[in-house]
Short mmCIF file of C-alpha atoms in Angstrom, two decimals:
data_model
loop_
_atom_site.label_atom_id
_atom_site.label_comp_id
_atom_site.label_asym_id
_atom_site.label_seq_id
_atom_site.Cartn_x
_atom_site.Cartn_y
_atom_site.Cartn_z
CA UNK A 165 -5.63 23.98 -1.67
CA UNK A 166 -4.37 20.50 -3.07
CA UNK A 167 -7.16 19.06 -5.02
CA UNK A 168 -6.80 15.50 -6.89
CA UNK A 169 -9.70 14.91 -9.62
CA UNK A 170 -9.71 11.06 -10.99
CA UNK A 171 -12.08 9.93 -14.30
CA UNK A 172 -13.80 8.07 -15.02
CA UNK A 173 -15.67 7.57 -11.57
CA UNK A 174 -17.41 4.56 -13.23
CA UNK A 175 -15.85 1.43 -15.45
CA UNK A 176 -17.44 -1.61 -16.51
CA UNK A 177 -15.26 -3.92 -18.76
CA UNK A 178 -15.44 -7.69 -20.11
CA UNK A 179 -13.09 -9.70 -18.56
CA UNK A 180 -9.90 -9.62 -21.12
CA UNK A 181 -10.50 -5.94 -21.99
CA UNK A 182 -8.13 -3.14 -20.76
CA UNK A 183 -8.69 -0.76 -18.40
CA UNK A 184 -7.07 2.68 -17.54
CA UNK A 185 -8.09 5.54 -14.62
CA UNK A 186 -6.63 8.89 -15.08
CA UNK A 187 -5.59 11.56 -12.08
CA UNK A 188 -4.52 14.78 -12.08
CA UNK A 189 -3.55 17.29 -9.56
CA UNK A 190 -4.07 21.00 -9.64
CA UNK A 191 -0.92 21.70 -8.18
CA UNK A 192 2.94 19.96 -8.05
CA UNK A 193 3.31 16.37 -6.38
CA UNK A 194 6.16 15.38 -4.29
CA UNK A 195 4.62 11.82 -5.17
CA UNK A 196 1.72 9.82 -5.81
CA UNK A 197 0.05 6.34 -4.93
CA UNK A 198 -2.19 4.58 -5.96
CA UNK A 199 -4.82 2.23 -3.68
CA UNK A 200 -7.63 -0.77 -3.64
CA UNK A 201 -9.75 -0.68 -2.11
CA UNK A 202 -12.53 -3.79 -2.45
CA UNK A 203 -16.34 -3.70 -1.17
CA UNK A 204 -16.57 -3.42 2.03
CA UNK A 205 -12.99 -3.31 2.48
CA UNK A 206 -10.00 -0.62 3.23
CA UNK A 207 -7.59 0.94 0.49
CA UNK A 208 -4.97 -1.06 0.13
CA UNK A 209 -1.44 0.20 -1.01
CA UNK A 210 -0.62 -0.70 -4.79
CA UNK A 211 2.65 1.80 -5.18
CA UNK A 212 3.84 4.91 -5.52
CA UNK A 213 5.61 7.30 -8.23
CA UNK A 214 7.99 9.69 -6.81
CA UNK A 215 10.33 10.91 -10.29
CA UNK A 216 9.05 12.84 -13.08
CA UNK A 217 7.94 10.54 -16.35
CA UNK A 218 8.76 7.51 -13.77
CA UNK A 219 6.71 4.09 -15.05
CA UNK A 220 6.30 1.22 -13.22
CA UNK A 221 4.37 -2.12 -13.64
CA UNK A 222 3.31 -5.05 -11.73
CA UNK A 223 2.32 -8.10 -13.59
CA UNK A 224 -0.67 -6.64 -15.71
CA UNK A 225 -1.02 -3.05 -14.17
CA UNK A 226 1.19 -0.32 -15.65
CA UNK A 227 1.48 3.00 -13.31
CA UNK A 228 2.87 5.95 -14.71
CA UNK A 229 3.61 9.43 -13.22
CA UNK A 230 3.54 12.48 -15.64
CA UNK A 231 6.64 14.74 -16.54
CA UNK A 232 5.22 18.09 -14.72
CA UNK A 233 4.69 15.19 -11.45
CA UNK A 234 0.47 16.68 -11.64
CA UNK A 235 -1.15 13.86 -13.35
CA UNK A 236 -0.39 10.02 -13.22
CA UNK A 237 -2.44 6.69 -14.80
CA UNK A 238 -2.85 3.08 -13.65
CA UNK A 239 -3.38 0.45 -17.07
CA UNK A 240 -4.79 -2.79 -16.20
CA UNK A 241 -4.11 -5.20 -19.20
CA UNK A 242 -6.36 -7.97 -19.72
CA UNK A 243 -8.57 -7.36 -16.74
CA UNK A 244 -9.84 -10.36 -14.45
CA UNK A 245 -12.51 -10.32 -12.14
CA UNK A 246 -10.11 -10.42 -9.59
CA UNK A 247 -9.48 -6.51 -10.65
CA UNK A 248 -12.95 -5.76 -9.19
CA UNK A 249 -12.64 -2.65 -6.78
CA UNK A 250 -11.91 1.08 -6.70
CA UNK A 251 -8.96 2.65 -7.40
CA UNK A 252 -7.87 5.56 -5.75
CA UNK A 253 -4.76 8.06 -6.41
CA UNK A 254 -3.16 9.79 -3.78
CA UNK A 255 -1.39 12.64 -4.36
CA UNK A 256 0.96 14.01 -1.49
CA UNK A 257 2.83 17.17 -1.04
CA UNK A 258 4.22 18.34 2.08
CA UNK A 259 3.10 16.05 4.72
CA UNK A 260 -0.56 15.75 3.35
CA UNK A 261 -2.21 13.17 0.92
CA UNK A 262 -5.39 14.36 -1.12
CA UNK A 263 -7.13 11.26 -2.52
CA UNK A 264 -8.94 11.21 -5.79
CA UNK A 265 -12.58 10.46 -5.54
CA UNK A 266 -11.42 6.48 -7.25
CA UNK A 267 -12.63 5.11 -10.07
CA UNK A 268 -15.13 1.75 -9.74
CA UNK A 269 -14.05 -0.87 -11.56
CA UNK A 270 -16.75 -3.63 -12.56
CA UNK A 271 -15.24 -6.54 -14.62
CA UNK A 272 -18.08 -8.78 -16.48
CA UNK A 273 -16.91 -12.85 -16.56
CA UNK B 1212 -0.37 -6.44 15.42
CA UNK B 1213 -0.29 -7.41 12.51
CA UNK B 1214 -1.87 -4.71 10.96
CA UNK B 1215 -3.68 -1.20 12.00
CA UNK B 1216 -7.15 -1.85 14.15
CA UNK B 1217 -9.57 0.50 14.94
CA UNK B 1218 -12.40 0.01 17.63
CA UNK B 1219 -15.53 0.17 17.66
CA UNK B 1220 -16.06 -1.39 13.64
CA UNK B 1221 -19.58 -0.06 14.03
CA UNK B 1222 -21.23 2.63 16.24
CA UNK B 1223 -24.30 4.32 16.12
CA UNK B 1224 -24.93 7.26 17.92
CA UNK B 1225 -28.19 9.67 18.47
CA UNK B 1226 -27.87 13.34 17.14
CA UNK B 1227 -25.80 15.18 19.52
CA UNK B 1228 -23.95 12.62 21.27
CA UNK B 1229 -20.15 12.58 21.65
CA UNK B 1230 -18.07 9.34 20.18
CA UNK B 1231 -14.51 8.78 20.41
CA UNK B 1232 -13.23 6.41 17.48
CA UNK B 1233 -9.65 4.54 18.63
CA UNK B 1234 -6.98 3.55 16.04
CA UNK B 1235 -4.05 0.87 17.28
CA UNK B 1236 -1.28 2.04 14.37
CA UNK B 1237 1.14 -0.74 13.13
CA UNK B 1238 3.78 -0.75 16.49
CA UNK B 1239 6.93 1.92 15.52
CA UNK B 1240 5.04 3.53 12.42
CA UNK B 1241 5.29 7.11 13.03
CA UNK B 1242 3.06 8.90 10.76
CA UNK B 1243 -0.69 8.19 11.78
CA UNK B 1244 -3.53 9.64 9.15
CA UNK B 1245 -7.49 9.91 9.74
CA UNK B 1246 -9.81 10.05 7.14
CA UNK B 1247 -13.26 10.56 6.59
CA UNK B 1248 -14.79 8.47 3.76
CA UNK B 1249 -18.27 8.74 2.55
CA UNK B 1250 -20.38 6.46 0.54
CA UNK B 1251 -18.99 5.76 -2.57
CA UNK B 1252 -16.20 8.94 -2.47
CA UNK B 1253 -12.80 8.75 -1.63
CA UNK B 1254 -11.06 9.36 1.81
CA UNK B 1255 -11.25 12.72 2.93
CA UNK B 1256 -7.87 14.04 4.89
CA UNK B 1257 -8.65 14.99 8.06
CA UNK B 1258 -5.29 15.02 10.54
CA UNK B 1259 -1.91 13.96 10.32
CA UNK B 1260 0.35 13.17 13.65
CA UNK B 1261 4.04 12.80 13.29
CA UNK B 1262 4.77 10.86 16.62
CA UNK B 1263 2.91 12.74 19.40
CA UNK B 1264 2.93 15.74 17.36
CA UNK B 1265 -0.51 16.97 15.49
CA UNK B 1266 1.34 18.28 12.05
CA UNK B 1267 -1.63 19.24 10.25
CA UNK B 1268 -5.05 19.42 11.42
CA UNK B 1269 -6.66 21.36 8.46
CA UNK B 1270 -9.18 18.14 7.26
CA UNK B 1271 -11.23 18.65 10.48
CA UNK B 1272 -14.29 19.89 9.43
CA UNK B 1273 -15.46 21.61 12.09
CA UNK B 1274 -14.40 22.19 15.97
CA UNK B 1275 -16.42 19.50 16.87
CA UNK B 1276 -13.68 17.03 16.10
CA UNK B 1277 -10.64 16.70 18.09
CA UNK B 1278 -8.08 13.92 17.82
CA UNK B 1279 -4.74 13.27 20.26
CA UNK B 1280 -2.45 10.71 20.07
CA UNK B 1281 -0.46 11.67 23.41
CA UNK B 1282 1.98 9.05 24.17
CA UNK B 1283 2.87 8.96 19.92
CA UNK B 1284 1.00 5.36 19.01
CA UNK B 1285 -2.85 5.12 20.24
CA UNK B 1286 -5.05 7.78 18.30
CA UNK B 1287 -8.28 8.76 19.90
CA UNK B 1288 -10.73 10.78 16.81
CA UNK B 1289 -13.57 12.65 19.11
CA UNK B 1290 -16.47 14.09 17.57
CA UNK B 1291 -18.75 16.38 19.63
CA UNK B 1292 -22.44 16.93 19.61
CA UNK B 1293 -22.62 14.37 16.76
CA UNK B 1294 -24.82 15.60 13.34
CA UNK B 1295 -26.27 13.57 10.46
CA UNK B 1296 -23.81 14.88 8.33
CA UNK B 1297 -20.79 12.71 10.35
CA UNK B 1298 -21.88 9.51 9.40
CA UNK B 1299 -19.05 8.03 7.58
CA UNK B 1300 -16.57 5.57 7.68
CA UNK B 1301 -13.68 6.90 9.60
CA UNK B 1302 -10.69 5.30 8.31
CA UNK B 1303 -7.32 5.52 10.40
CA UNK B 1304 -3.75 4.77 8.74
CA UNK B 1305 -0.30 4.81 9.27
CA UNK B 1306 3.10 4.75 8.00
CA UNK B 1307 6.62 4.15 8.86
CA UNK B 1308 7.92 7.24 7.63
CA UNK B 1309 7.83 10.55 8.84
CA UNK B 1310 4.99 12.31 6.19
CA UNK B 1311 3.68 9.85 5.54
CA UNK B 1312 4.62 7.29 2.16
CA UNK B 1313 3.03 3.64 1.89
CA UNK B 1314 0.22 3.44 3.81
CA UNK B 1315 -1.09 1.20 5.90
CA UNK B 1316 -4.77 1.38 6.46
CA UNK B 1317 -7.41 -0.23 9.34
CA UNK B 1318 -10.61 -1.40 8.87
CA UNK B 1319 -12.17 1.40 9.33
CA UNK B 1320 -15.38 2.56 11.65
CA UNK B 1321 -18.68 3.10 10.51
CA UNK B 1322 -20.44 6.12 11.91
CA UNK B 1323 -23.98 6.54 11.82
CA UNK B 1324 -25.36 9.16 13.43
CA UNK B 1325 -29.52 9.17 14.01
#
């Protein structure tokens, strides 16, 4: 079946340094998103990448979705400790979504 | 609502005990997702319901857990004969679209079985 892999599991940054998660898919995405999810909180949606190559940003975090649509990124420029959570990928084809095991974000003032 | 809510935030249950986990999904989304999130992992798929319909079911892990949504809003997530092993956070969401696109997730409730 549909399996999403995500690295590093683990980040810890200074605050000002960049950060970057990677996920890939073993098989063809219809799409991807990408979550938040905070301590003790829920994921929260971020966006999602539907076209092949396709790169969006918001303010300081640049998602991009890969030509074969199987592996995508999420860049965080100039982290702040406002960044602080986990970051998940989604990947969805069909009506499913597989979720990538996130990657935990730390950011040090 | 505002938003998705799922009752009870916290239960606690003795080894084999049944539970039934509700989900309230954002009124006139029709996709409706559960998950099954361990400590420090990522939601686990576990059913997908397009309106009243169960689409997918192939997350359950076992036939211990049964979810319905019969009038295509209100989830119910039951788990049978509960086992160590269940405690998680159970994490319901839903979406506007049929299949499922953004999103929306609830608070989620925390399992733990004894």
């Amino acid at each position: 079946g549909q399996q999403v892999m995500q690295i590093p599991q683990y980040q810890h940054v200074q605050e000002g340094e960049d950060f970057t998660t990677y996920c890939n898919s073993s098989t063809t995405l219809s799409n991807i998103q990408w979550y938040k999810q905070r301590p003790g909180g829920h994921p929260v949606f971020l966006i999602q990448l539907v076209k092949s190559g396709e790169v969006k940003k918001q303010k300081r975090l640049t998602f991009q979705f890969g030509e074969a649509k199987k592996n995508s990124s999420l860049h965080i420029t100039a982290t702040q400790t406002t960044d602080v959570g986990t970051y998940f990928c989604a990947g969805s084809s069909n009506n499913d979504m597989r979720f990538g095991a996130g990657t935990r974000l730390t950011v040090k003032p | 609502g505002a938003g998705v809510s799922q009752s009870p935030r916290y239960k606690v249950a003795k080894r084999g005990q049944d539970v039934a986990l509700r989900c309230d999904p954002i009124s006139g989304h029709v996709s409706l997702f559960w998950y099954q999130q361990a400590l420090g992992q990522g939601p686990e798929f576990l059913t997908y319901f397009q309106n009243e319909a169960q689409l997918d079911k192939s997350g359950l892990p076992s036939d211990r857990f049964f979810a319905e949504r019969p009038e295509g809003s209100v989830s119910t997530l039951k788990i049978q004969r509960t086992q160590q092993e269940d405690s998680a956070v159970y994490l319901c969401a839903s979406s506007i679209l049929a299949g499922g696109r953004e999103q929306f997730f609830g608070p989620g409730t925390r399992l733990t079985v004894l």
